[in-house]
């Protein structure tokens, strides 16, 4: 028997259902072992700040955790930190991301990884995202990866070339099962093949022989090497969760290459795919298009804060769309979400002060609806609609406030905490431009200019504080 969370555990059509990318079906969730759900999440590549698209993926991960717990499950959840370089593209080509960042920022790859891992964890906290039980770094598991590669080779699924060890996809008839159509397209030769040593165009690197200039490399059976990107997730999930676990999560971009290759590696080593359920979160777009550094729209959580928005208002924004749908970020939507969150907090306070009575049956009905929405493949938008129905009740009651707090255990919006609203700072485009110019001046060590801008901002009512995370604004008294 499951250690049912007495209040919420539902039977039949109320049971938790999740969409499984592997079967393309919404399935009733049944864990492999009764008491513990084992989950693996592909973590960040720590060569730069995580953007709000990445954070959508981690909010999704946290939502999943909280809904599973609500259903009475205990969790063993692993998330990796990719702190070893892999190539700029998924297909092992181009310059290594960690190497590139290290070169550009004049830091070692280890320093780069440390800097951005810290920043990532700060963002998790700001968004009330619980830490998975195990967070593991790729660089701490190089030997586990080498062993995994050896096993694949021993089983006849890997071969050596002058560049490294490759997975032979032709040995695995099921290769492509996760992405289905996409792989067929690739097989038809959509990609230009440059490596003649590879037996098949879709074969991918498991272990790469390090060129001289490559900074991160380790001694191994095959000389100085570094791991292919996909092997780290296979090795770490296998180490902490066993050959097969319950749920693997990630963004949809991981389906056709990274996750397909994780499945191949696990089958090559242990004869079965690593996860029973695969869950993927759709992309966040900005102004209806792709986020990118070159467009300057790969916003971070700090960017939102600089404009006076609370990170949790962004969390709220993610609830306005189902995780399997695209989410379009605009500043108008951000503003609307901040306002909605502020209203939610106010409404909570109103109910808290209320003395009206409300029948328990009504409360239970709303709770059931809320849980039903969540159990329907994590439908947070529907759950949020229930929250608004509750808030709008004309009856103002402490019982309602208590129910809202219960909901907030899942929503994680801190509805009972009064918003600091960043001291009501109204940060205009002009202020943002001045901050940008000051940042530039400081980068060029033009401190006279930097101080001029600081004084100008002070006259406008803002105090600039320089912190490790950059410039922060406070209201001048
Ligand atoms: P990365 O650090 O690039 O490995 O990405 C970390 C996670 O964020 C992965 O699960 C990606 O699939 C996911 N991701 C990247 N871009 C977006 C986006 N725009 N929207 C949602 N998820 C994303
Ligand atoms: Zn992964």
Short mmCIF file of C-alpha atoms and ligand atoms in Angstrom, two decimals:
data_model
loop_
_atom_site.label_atom_id
_atom_site.label_comp_id
_atom_site.label_asym_id
_atom_site.label_seq_id
_atom_site.Cartn_x
_atom_site.Cartn_y
_atom_site.Cartn_z
CA UNK A 1 0.00 0.00 0.00
CA UNK A 2 1.09 3.53 -0.65
CA UNK A 3 1.72 5.63 2.41
CA UNK A 4 -1.34 7.60 1.33
CA UNK A 5 -1.51 11.23 2.22
CA UNK A 6 -4.80 10.70 4.00
CA UNK A 7 -6.55 13.80 2.80
CA UNK A 8 -5.72 13.71 -0.84
CA UNK A 9 -5.23 10.17 -2.01
CA UNK A 10 -7.86 9.49 -4.62
CA UNK A 11 -8.94 6.34 -6.39
CA UNK A 12 -10.05 5.64 -9.95
CA UNK A 13 -10.45 8.61 -12.22
CA UNK A 14 -9.04 10.94 -9.55
CA UNK A 15 -5.67 9.19 -9.50
CA UNK A 16 -2.65 11.07 -10.71
CA UNK A 17 -2.28 10.93 -14.47
CA UNK A 18 0.79 12.16 -16.31
CA UNK A 19 1.60 12.46 -19.97
CA UNK A 20 4.34 10.06 -21.04
CA UNK A 21 6.35 11.19 -24.05
CA UNK A 22 7.40 7.59 -24.64
CA UNK A 23 3.84 6.38 -25.26
CA UNK A 24 2.34 9.75 -26.23
CA UNK A 25 -0.46 8.97 -23.77
CA UNK A 26 -1.72 10.39 -20.53
CA UNK A 27 -1.21 7.46 -18.17
CA UNK A 28 -2.20 6.65 -14.63
CA UNK A 29 0.94 7.03 -12.58
CA UNK A 30 2.06 3.76 -11.01
CA UNK A 31 5.52 3.81 -9.45
CA UNK A 32 7.90 0.89 -9.94
CA UNK A 33 8.20 0.53 -6.19
CA UNK A 34 5.29 1.28 -3.94
CA UNK A 35 6.84 3.63 -1.47
CA UNK A 36 9.35 5.70 -3.31
CA UNK A 37 9.23 7.54 -6.59
CA UNK A 38 12.61 7.84 -8.26
CA UNK A 39 13.06 10.83 -10.55
CA UNK A 40 15.88 12.18 -12.66
CA UNK A 41 15.97 15.73 -14.01
CA UNK A 42 18.48 17.04 -16.52
CA UNK A 43 20.04 19.96 -14.74
CA UNK A 44 21.62 23.13 -16.05
CA UNK A 45 24.81 23.54 -18.03
CA UNK A 46 26.59 26.04 -15.84
CA UNK A 47 28.47 28.17 -18.32
CA UNK A 48 26.20 31.22 -18.00
CA UNK A 49 23.21 32.51 -16.00
CA UNK A 50 20.06 30.42 -16.37
CA UNK A 51 17.36 32.34 -18.24
CA UNK A 52 13.65 32.41 -17.47
CA UNK A 53 13.03 29.66 -20.06
CA UNK A 54 15.34 27.37 -18.11
CA UNK A 55 13.59 28.40 -14.92
CA UNK A 56 10.23 27.41 -16.41
CA UNK A 57 11.68 23.91 -16.73
CA UNK A 58 12.74 23.88 -13.06
CA UNK A 59 9.42 25.28 -11.86
CA UNK A 60 7.83 22.38 -13.74
CA UNK A 61 10.20 19.98 -11.98
CA UNK A 62 9.18 21.45 -8.63
CA UNK A 63 5.48 21.27 -9.48
CA UNK A 64 5.89 17.60 -10.28
CA UNK A 65 7.64 16.99 -6.95
CA UNK A 66 4.92 18.73 -5.00
CA UNK A 67 2.06 16.98 -6.77
CA UNK A 68 3.69 13.59 -6.19
CA UNK A 69 4.11 14.38 -2.52
CA UNK A 70 0.51 15.54 -2.35
CA UNK A 71 -0.43 12.09 -3.60
CA UNK A 72 1.42 10.50 -0.73
CA UNK A 73 4.64 9.50 -2.40
CA UNK A 74 8.10 9.96 -0.99
CA UNK A 75 10.74 10.99 -3.45
CA UNK A 76 14.27 10.21 -4.41
CA UNK A 77 15.05 12.82 -6.97
CA UNK A 78 18.37 13.42 -8.68
CA UNK A 79 19.38 16.47 -10.67
CA UNK A 80 22.75 16.81 -12.32
CA UNK A 81 24.84 19.89 -12.84
CA UNK A 82 26.60 19.81 -16.19
CA UNK A 83 29.90 21.36 -15.20
CA UNK A 84 31.98 19.59 -17.80
CA UNK A 85 32.02 20.99 -21.25
CA UNK A 86 30.15 19.53 -24.07
CA UNK A 87 30.00 20.97 -27.51
CA UNK A 88 27.98 24.03 -28.45
CA UNK A 89 25.43 21.96 -30.31
CA UNK A 90 23.78 18.75 -29.17
CA UNK A 91 25.51 16.84 -31.91
CA UNK A 92 29.02 17.11 -30.46
CA UNK A 93 30.19 19.79 -32.85
CA UNK A 94 31.52 23.31 -32.39
CA UNK A 95 33.46 24.79 -29.49
CA UNK A 96 32.87 23.47 -26.03
CA UNK A 97 30.58 25.78 -24.00
CA UNK A 98 32.62 25.67 -20.78
CA UNK A 99 35.90 26.20 -22.64
CA UNK A 100 34.40 29.16 -24.51
CA UNK A 101 33.01 30.82 -21.37
CA UNK A 102 36.33 30.26 -19.55
CA UNK A 103 38.26 31.86 -22.40
CA UNK A 104 35.87 34.83 -22.66
CA UNK A 105 35.68 35.51 -18.93
CA UNK A 106 39.33 34.75 -18.22
CA UNK A 107 38.41 32.20 -15.58
CA UNK A 108 39.08 28.48 -15.38
CA UNK A 109 36.19 26.18 -16.42
CA UNK A 110 35.94 25.14 -12.74
CA UNK A 111 35.53 28.76 -11.67
CA UNK A 112 32.93 29.29 -14.38
CA UNK A 113 31.02 26.24 -13.17
CA UNK A 114 31.17 27.34 -9.54
CA UNK A 115 30.03 30.88 -10.32
CA UNK A 116 27.01 29.85 -12.35
CA UNK A 117 26.05 26.91 -10.13
CA UNK A 118 25.80 29.33 -7.21
CA UNK A 119 23.73 31.76 -9.27
CA UNK A 120 21.45 28.91 -10.34
CA UNK A 121 20.85 27.78 -6.76
CA UNK A 122 20.05 31.36 -5.74
CA UNK A 123 17.40 31.47 -8.49
CA UNK A 124 15.92 28.16 -7.31
CA UNK A 125 15.52 29.65 -3.84
CA UNK A 126 13.99 32.87 -5.14
CA UNK A 127 11.40 30.82 -6.99
CA UNK A 128 10.64 28.58 -3.98
CA UNK A 129 11.87 25.58 -5.93
CA UNK A 130 12.76 22.74 -3.58
CA UNK A 131 16.14 21.19 -4.07
CA UNK A 132 16.04 17.59 -5.31
CA UNK A 133 17.31 15.08 -2.74
CA UNK A 134 20.54 14.65 -4.69
CA UNK A 135 22.25 17.32 -6.77
CA UNK A 136 25.33 15.89 -8.42
CA UNK A 137 28.08 17.39 -10.49
CA UNK A 138 29.29 15.71 -13.64
CA UNK A 139 32.95 16.33 -12.77
CA UNK A 140 32.53 14.26 -9.57
CA UNK A 141 31.41 11.26 -11.63
CA UNK A 142 33.96 10.90 -14.39
CA UNK A 143 34.95 7.38 -13.30
CA UNK A 144 31.29 6.28 -13.20
CA UNK A 145 30.94 7.55 -16.75
CA UNK A 146 34.04 5.73 -17.93
CA UNK A 147 32.72 2.49 -16.41
CA UNK A 148 29.39 3.02 -18.17
CA UNK A 149 31.16 3.52 -21.51
CA UNK A 150 33.26 0.39 -20.94
CA UNK A 151 30.09 -1.62 -20.33
CA UNK A 152 28.53 -0.34 -23.55
CA UNK A 153 31.67 -1.26 -25.49
CA UNK A 154 31.88 -4.71 -23.84
CA UNK A 155 28.29 -5.37 -24.89
CA UNK A 156 29.16 -4.54 -28.49
CA UNK A 157 27.35 -1.22 -28.77
CA UNK A 158 30.39 1.04 -28.82
CA UNK A 159 33.40 1.40 -31.10
CA UNK A 160 36.59 3.41 -31.13
CA UNK A 161 37.66 5.95 -33.73
CA UNK A 162 40.57 8.39 -33.77
CA UNK A 163 38.26 10.94 -32.06
CA UNK A 164 36.79 8.83 -29.32
CA UNK A 165 34.31 6.12 -28.46
CA UNK A 166 31.03 6.18 -30.34
CA UNK A 167 27.67 4.50 -29.85
CA UNK A 168 26.68 2.29 -32.77
CA UNK A 169 23.02 3.20 -33.29
CA UNK A 170 22.57 0.53 -35.98
CA UNK A 171 22.93 -2.14 -33.26
CA UNK A 172 19.79 -0.87 -31.56
CA UNK A 173 16.67 -1.35 -33.72
CA UNK A 174 14.59 0.64 -31.23
CA UNK A 175 16.81 3.73 -31.56
CA UNK A 176 14.56 6.74 -32.08
CA UNK A 177 11.63 5.41 -30.02
CA UNK A 178 11.24 8.59 -27.99
CA UNK A 179 11.29 11.13 -30.77
CA UNK A 180 9.73 8.90 -33.43
CA UNK A 181 9.30 11.02 -36.59
CA UNK A 182 12.28 13.30 -35.95
CA UNK A 183 14.80 10.50 -36.07
CA UNK A 184 13.52 9.25 -39.42
CA UNK A 185 14.08 12.72 -40.82
CA UNK A 186 17.60 12.73 -39.48
CA UNK A 187 18.20 9.30 -40.94
CA UNK A 188 17.15 10.61 -44.33
CA UNK A 189 20.29 12.73 -44.18
CA UNK A 190 18.97 16.10 -43.00
CA UNK A 191 22.28 16.67 -41.25
CA UNK A 192 25.51 17.05 -43.09
CA UNK A 193 27.81 14.25 -42.06
CA UNK A 194 31.42 15.26 -41.58
CA UNK A 195 32.97 12.38 -39.72
CA UNK A 196 33.81 9.50 -42.08
CA UNK A 197 34.96 7.33 -39.22
CA UNK A 198 31.48 7.06 -37.82
CA UNK A 199 29.64 3.92 -38.86
CA UNK A 200 26.25 5.63 -39.04
CA UNK A 201 25.33 9.31 -39.25
CA UNK A 202 23.36 9.16 -36.00
CA UNK A 203 26.14 7.51 -33.98
CA UNK A 204 27.13 9.80 -31.13
CA UNK A 205 30.16 10.34 -28.93
CA UNK A 206 30.30 8.57 -25.59
CA UNK A 207 33.86 9.47 -24.72
CA UNK A 208 35.99 12.02 -26.51
CA UNK A 209 39.76 12.02 -26.96
CA UNK A 210 40.80 15.46 -25.81
CA UNK A 211 42.64 17.72 -28.22
CA UNK A 212 45.68 19.46 -26.67
CA UNK A 213 43.90 22.79 -26.17
CA UNK A 214 40.96 21.21 -24.36
CA UNK A 215 41.17 22.28 -20.73
CA UNK A 216 38.98 19.75 -18.93
CA UNK A 217 40.27 16.23 -19.53
CA UNK A 218 40.82 13.08 -17.52
CA UNK A 219 43.10 10.08 -17.81
CA UNK A 220 41.19 6.96 -18.86
CA UNK A 221 41.43 3.60 -20.58
CA UNK A 222 41.50 5.52 -23.86
CA UNK A 223 44.02 8.18 -22.78
CA UNK A 224 43.26 11.79 -21.89
CA UNK A 225 39.56 12.18 -22.61
CA UNK A 226 36.44 13.98 -21.59
CA UNK A 227 32.90 12.61 -21.58
CA UNK A 228 30.28 13.06 -24.25
CA UNK A 229 27.36 15.05 -22.93
CA UNK A 230 24.78 12.28 -22.80
CA UNK A 231 26.79 9.81 -20.76
CA UNK A 232 26.75 11.90 -17.60
CA UNK A 233 22.99 11.57 -17.14
CA UNK A 234 23.08 7.82 -17.77
CA UNK A 235 25.95 7.27 -15.35
CA UNK A 236 24.57 9.44 -12.55
CA UNK A 237 20.97 8.24 -12.80
CA UNK A 238 22.23 4.66 -12.79
CA UNK A 239 24.43 5.29 -9.78
CA UNK A 240 21.77 6.91 -7.59
CA UNK A 241 18.51 5.51 -8.93
CA UNK A 242 19.42 2.11 -10.39
CA UNK A 243 19.12 0.70 -13.92
CA UNK A 244 15.50 1.74 -14.11
CA UNK A 245 13.58 4.44 -12.28
CA UNK A 246 10.18 6.09 -12.52
CA UNK A 247 10.27 9.53 -14.14
CA UNK A 248 12.80 11.36 -16.27
CA UNK A 249 12.17 15.06 -16.89
CA UNK A 250 13.61 17.77 -19.10
CA UNK A 251 12.75 20.34 -21.73
CA UNK A 252 11.33 19.27 -25.10
CA UNK A 253 14.58 20.19 -26.85
CA UNK A 254 16.19 17.19 -25.13
CA UNK A 255 13.86 14.63 -26.73
CA UNK A 256 15.38 14.00 -30.15
CA UNK A 257 19.04 13.78 -29.20
CA UNK A 258 19.92 13.91 -25.53
CA UNK A 259 17.14 11.71 -24.18
CA UNK A 260 17.12 9.42 -27.17
CA UNK A 261 20.80 8.86 -26.53
CA UNK A 262 20.31 8.31 -22.81
CA UNK A 263 17.86 5.53 -23.67
CA UNK A 264 20.34 4.05 -26.15
CA UNK A 265 23.16 4.13 -23.60
CA UNK A 266 21.08 2.43 -20.90
CA UNK A 267 19.91 -0.23 -23.33
CA UNK A 268 23.50 -0.71 -24.51
CA UNK A 269 24.75 -1.16 -20.96
CA UNK A 270 21.84 -2.85 -19.16
CA UNK A 271 19.35 -3.90 -21.82
CA UNK A 272 16.54 -1.54 -20.83
CA UNK A 273 15.58 2.10 -21.02
CA UNK A 274 16.26 4.11 -17.85
CA UNK A 275 12.80 5.49 -17.14
CA UNK A 276 9.20 4.29 -17.18
CA UNK A 277 7.76 7.78 -17.75
CA UNK A 278 9.38 10.63 -19.68
CA UNK A 279 7.99 14.11 -19.06
CA UNK A 280 8.91 17.15 -21.09
CA UNK A 281 8.16 20.79 -20.59
CA UNK A 282 7.46 23.01 -23.62
CA UNK A 283 9.49 26.12 -24.31
CA UNK A 284 9.01 29.58 -22.99
CA UNK A 285 9.19 32.14 -25.74
CA UNK A 286 9.70 35.87 -25.52
CA UNK A 287 7.39 38.10 -27.55
CA UNK A 288 6.33 35.04 -29.50
CA UNK A 289 9.85 34.10 -30.60
CA UNK A 290 12.99 32.33 -29.53
CA UNK A 291 15.05 33.64 -26.63
CA UNK A 292 18.62 34.42 -27.53
CA UNK A 293 21.61 36.35 -26.31
CA UNK A 294 21.91 38.14 -29.64
CA UNK A 295 18.35 39.46 -29.37
CA UNK A 296 19.07 40.50 -25.78
CA UNK A 297 15.88 38.80 -24.63
CA UNK A 298 17.25 35.84 -22.70
CA UNK A 299 16.10 37.44 -19.48
CA UNK A 300 17.16 36.15 -16.12
CA UNK A 301 15.33 36.24 -12.80
CA UNK A 302 17.57 39.19 -11.80
CA UNK A 303 16.41 41.06 -14.91
CA UNK A 304 12.84 40.69 -13.71
CA UNK A 305 13.80 41.94 -10.27
CA UNK A 306 15.62 44.92 -11.74
CA UNK A 307 12.33 45.92 -13.29
CA UNK A 308 10.64 45.62 -9.92
CA UNK A 309 8.93 42.24 -10.37
CA UNK A 310 9.10 39.53 -7.80
CA UNK A 311 10.44 36.14 -8.95
CA UNK A 312 7.27 34.54 -7.60
CA UNK A 313 5.19 36.68 -9.96
CA UNK A 314 7.12 34.89 -12.71
CA UNK A 315 6.23 31.58 -11.08
CA UNK A 316 2.61 32.72 -11.18
CA UNK A 317 2.99 33.56 -14.87
CA UNK A 318 4.09 30.00 -15.62
CA UNK A 319 0.79 28.75 -14.19
CA UNK A 320 -1.15 30.55 -16.89
CA UNK A 321 -0.21 27.90 -19.44
CA UNK A 322 -0.09 24.10 -19.23
CA UNK A 323 3.46 22.80 -19.13
CA UNK A 324 2.98 21.00 -22.44
CA UNK A 325 2.01 24.24 -24.17
CA UNK A 326 4.29 27.03 -25.20
CA UNK A 327 4.33 29.98 -22.84
CA UNK A 328 4.75 33.44 -24.26
CA UNK A 329 6.60 35.88 -22.05
CA UNK A 330 5.89 39.58 -22.53
CA UNK A 331 6.40 42.45 -20.11
CA UNK A 332 2.64 43.04 -20.20
CA UNK A 333 2.04 39.45 -19.10
CA UNK A 334 4.66 39.90 -16.37
CA UNK A 335 2.91 43.04 -15.16
CA UNK A 336 -0.47 41.27 -15.18
CA UNK A 337 0.98 38.35 -13.20
CA UNK A 338 2.50 40.66 -10.60
CA UNK A 339 -0.85 42.39 -10.18
CA UNK A 340 -2.67 39.06 -9.93
CA UNK A 341 -0.24 37.84 -7.30
CA UNK A 342 -0.63 41.07 -5.32
CA UNK A 343 -4.43 40.69 -5.45
CA UNK A 344 -4.14 37.09 -4.32
CA UNK A 345 -2.13 38.19 -1.29
CA UNK A 346 -4.61 40.94 -0.46
CA UNK A 347 -7.51 38.51 -0.77
CA UNK A 348 -5.76 36.07 1.55
CA UNK A 349 -5.44 38.83 4.17
CA UNK A 350 -9.11 39.75 3.77
CA UNK A 351 -10.19 36.15 4.33
CA UNK A 352 -7.85 35.84 7.28
CA UNK A 353 -9.63 38.71 8.98
CA UNK A 354 -13.09 37.40 8.05
CA UNK A 355 -15.46 35.90 10.60
CA UNK A 356 -18.14 34.47 8.33
CA UNK A 357 -18.86 30.78 8.47
CA UNK A 358 -18.68 28.46 5.51
CA UNK A 359 -19.74 24.79 5.49
CA UNK A 360 -16.88 22.27 5.51
CA UNK A 361 -18.48 20.54 2.54
CA UNK A 362 -17.91 23.61 0.42
CA UNK A 363 -14.28 23.78 1.47
CA UNK A 364 -13.82 20.08 0.68
CA UNK A 365 -15.42 20.52 -2.70
CA UNK A 366 -12.96 23.25 -3.67
CA UNK A 367 -10.06 21.20 -2.35
CA UNK A 368 -11.17 18.22 -4.41
CA UNK A 369 -11.41 20.33 -7.54
CA UNK A 370 -7.97 21.76 -6.95
CA UNK A 371 -6.39 18.33 -6.47
CA UNK A 372 -8.32 16.92 -9.43
CA UNK A 373 -6.84 19.61 -11.67
CA UNK A 374 -3.31 18.92 -10.45
CA UNK A 375 -3.76 15.18 -10.81
CA UNK A 376 -4.86 15.68 -14.39
CA UNK A 377 -1.31 15.88 -15.76
CA UNK A 378 -0.37 18.83 -13.57
CA UNK A 379 -2.99 21.21 -14.85
CA UNK A 380 -1.92 24.23 -12.83
CA UNK A 381 -3.99 26.66 -14.93
CA UNK A 382 -7.18 24.83 -13.93
CA UNK A 383 -5.98 24.66 -10.33
CA UNK A 384 -5.40 28.40 -10.43
CA UNK A 385 -8.96 28.93 -11.67
CA UNK A 386 -10.16 27.09 -8.54
CA UNK A 387 -8.04 29.41 -6.40
CA UNK A 388 -9.73 32.44 -7.97
CA UNK A 389 -13.19 30.89 -7.43
CA UNK A 390 -12.32 30.51 -3.76
CA UNK A 391 -10.93 34.02 -3.46
CA UNK A 392 -14.01 35.56 -4.98
CA UNK A 393 -16.34 33.93 -2.46
CA UNK A 394 -18.45 36.66 -0.88
CA UNK A 395 -18.12 34.82 2.44
CA UNK A 396 -14.94 36.06 4.12
CA UNK A 397 -13.72 33.29 6.36
CA UNK A 398 -10.60 32.09 8.14
CA UNK A 399 -11.44 28.63 6.82
CA UNK A 400 -10.99 29.98 3.29
CA UNK A 401 -7.67 31.55 4.27
CA UNK A 402 -6.56 28.19 5.66
CA UNK A 403 -7.57 26.47 2.41
CA UNK A 404 -5.62 29.05 0.40
CA UNK A 405 -2.56 28.32 2.50
CA UNK A 406 -3.02 24.62 1.81
CA UNK A 407 -3.13 25.40 -1.93
CA UNK A 408 -0.03 27.52 -1.56
CA UNK A 409 1.95 24.55 -0.27
CA UNK A 410 1.78 23.42 -3.89
CA UNK A 411 1.66 26.76 -5.69
CA UNK A 412 4.57 28.09 -3.63
CA UNK A 413 3.69 31.75 -4.17
CA UNK A 414 4.10 32.87 -0.55
CA UNK A 415 0.57 34.23 -0.53
CA UNK A 416 0.72 34.82 3.22
CA UNK A 417 3.83 36.98 2.98
CA UNK A 418 3.16 40.62 2.43
CA UNK A 419 4.80 41.72 -0.80
CA UNK A 420 7.77 43.99 -0.33
CA UNK A 421 6.92 45.26 -3.83
CA UNK A 422 10.51 46.42 -4.08
CA UNK A 423 9.51 49.52 -2.15
CA UNK A 424 7.17 50.39 -4.98
CA UNK A 425 10.10 51.34 -7.10
CA UNK A 426 8.86 52.47 -10.45
CA UNK A 427 11.73 51.55 -12.71
CA UNK A 428 11.39 53.28 -16.04
CA UNK A 429 13.18 52.62 -19.32
CA UNK A 430 15.31 55.70 -18.59
CA UNK A 431 16.47 54.25 -15.29
CA UNK A 432 17.24 50.91 -16.92
CA UNK A 433 19.24 52.65 -19.63
CA UNK A 434 21.23 54.55 -17.04
CA UNK A 435 21.96 51.31 -15.19
CA UNK A 436 23.15 49.72 -18.42
CA UNK A 437 25.44 52.70 -19.13
CA UNK A 438 26.82 52.58 -15.62
CA UNK A 439 27.51 48.85 -15.98
CA UNK A 440 29.38 49.57 -19.20
CA UNK A 441 31.35 52.40 -17.53
CA UNK A 442 32.37 50.14 -14.67
CA UNK A 443 33.40 47.44 -17.10
CA UNK A 444 35.67 49.99 -18.80
CA UNK A 445 36.91 51.13 -15.38
CA UNK A 446 35.51 54.61 -16.08
CA UNK A 447 34.65 55.28 -12.46
CA UNK A 448 34.14 59.02 -12.95
CA UNK A 449 31.35 58.30 -15.41
CA UNK A 450 29.99 55.54 -13.20
CA UNK A 451 29.80 57.95 -10.22
CA UNK A 452 28.14 60.62 -12.34
CA UNK A 453 25.41 58.19 -13.29
CA UNK A 454 25.04 57.07 -9.67
CA UNK A 455 24.57 60.72 -8.60
CA UNK A 456 22.06 61.29 -11.37
CA UNK A 457 20.07 58.27 -10.26
CA UNK A 458 20.18 59.52 -6.68
CA UNK A 459 18.64 62.81 -7.76
CA UNK A 460 15.94 60.76 -9.48
CA UNK A 461 15.20 58.98 -6.21
CA UNK A 462 17.24 55.79 -6.52
CA UNK A 463 20.23 54.51 -4.60
CA UNK A 464 22.45 52.11 -6.52
CA UNK A 465 24.02 49.30 -4.56
CA UNK A 466 26.80 47.28 -6.13
CA UNK A 467 26.62 43.65 -5.16
CA UNK A 468 28.07 40.39 -6.41
CA UNK A 469 24.93 39.87 -8.48
CA UNK A 470 25.29 43.29 -10.07
CA UNK A 471 23.64 46.65 -9.46
CA UNK A 472 20.59 46.81 -7.23
CA UNK A 473 18.26 49.72 -6.67
CA UNK A 474 16.74 50.99 -3.48
CA UNK A 475 14.50 53.93 -2.87
CA UNK A 476 16.37 57.07 -1.76
CA UNK A 477 14.77 58.69 1.27
P1 LIG B 1 20.56 23.83 -20.39
O1 LIG B 1 21.20 24.53 -19.24
O2 LIG B 1 20.71 24.50 -21.69
O3 LIG B 1 20.93 22.37 -20.43
O4 LIG B 1 18.98 23.88 -20.12
C1 LIG B 1 18.43 23.54 -18.88
C2 LIG B 1 16.98 23.12 -19.04
O5 LIG B 1 16.18 24.20 -19.54
C3 LIG B 1 16.78 21.98 -20.03
O6 LIG B 1 15.84 21.08 -19.48
C4 LIG B 1 16.22 22.65 -21.26
O7 LIG B 1 15.44 21.77 -22.00
C5 LIG B 1 15.39 23.74 -20.63
N1 LIG B 1 15.15 24.90 -21.51
C6 LIG B 1 16.04 25.57 -22.27
N2 LIG B 1 15.47 26.62 -22.90
C7 LIG B 1 14.17 26.63 -22.51
C8 LIG B 1 13.04 27.46 -22.79
N3 LIG B 1 13.12 28.53 -23.60
N4 LIG B 1 11.85 27.16 -22.21
C9 LIG B 1 11.75 26.09 -21.37
N5 LIG B 1 12.77 25.28 -21.07
C10 LIG B 1 13.97 25.54 -21.62
ZN1 LIG B 2 20.32 14.78 -19.18
#
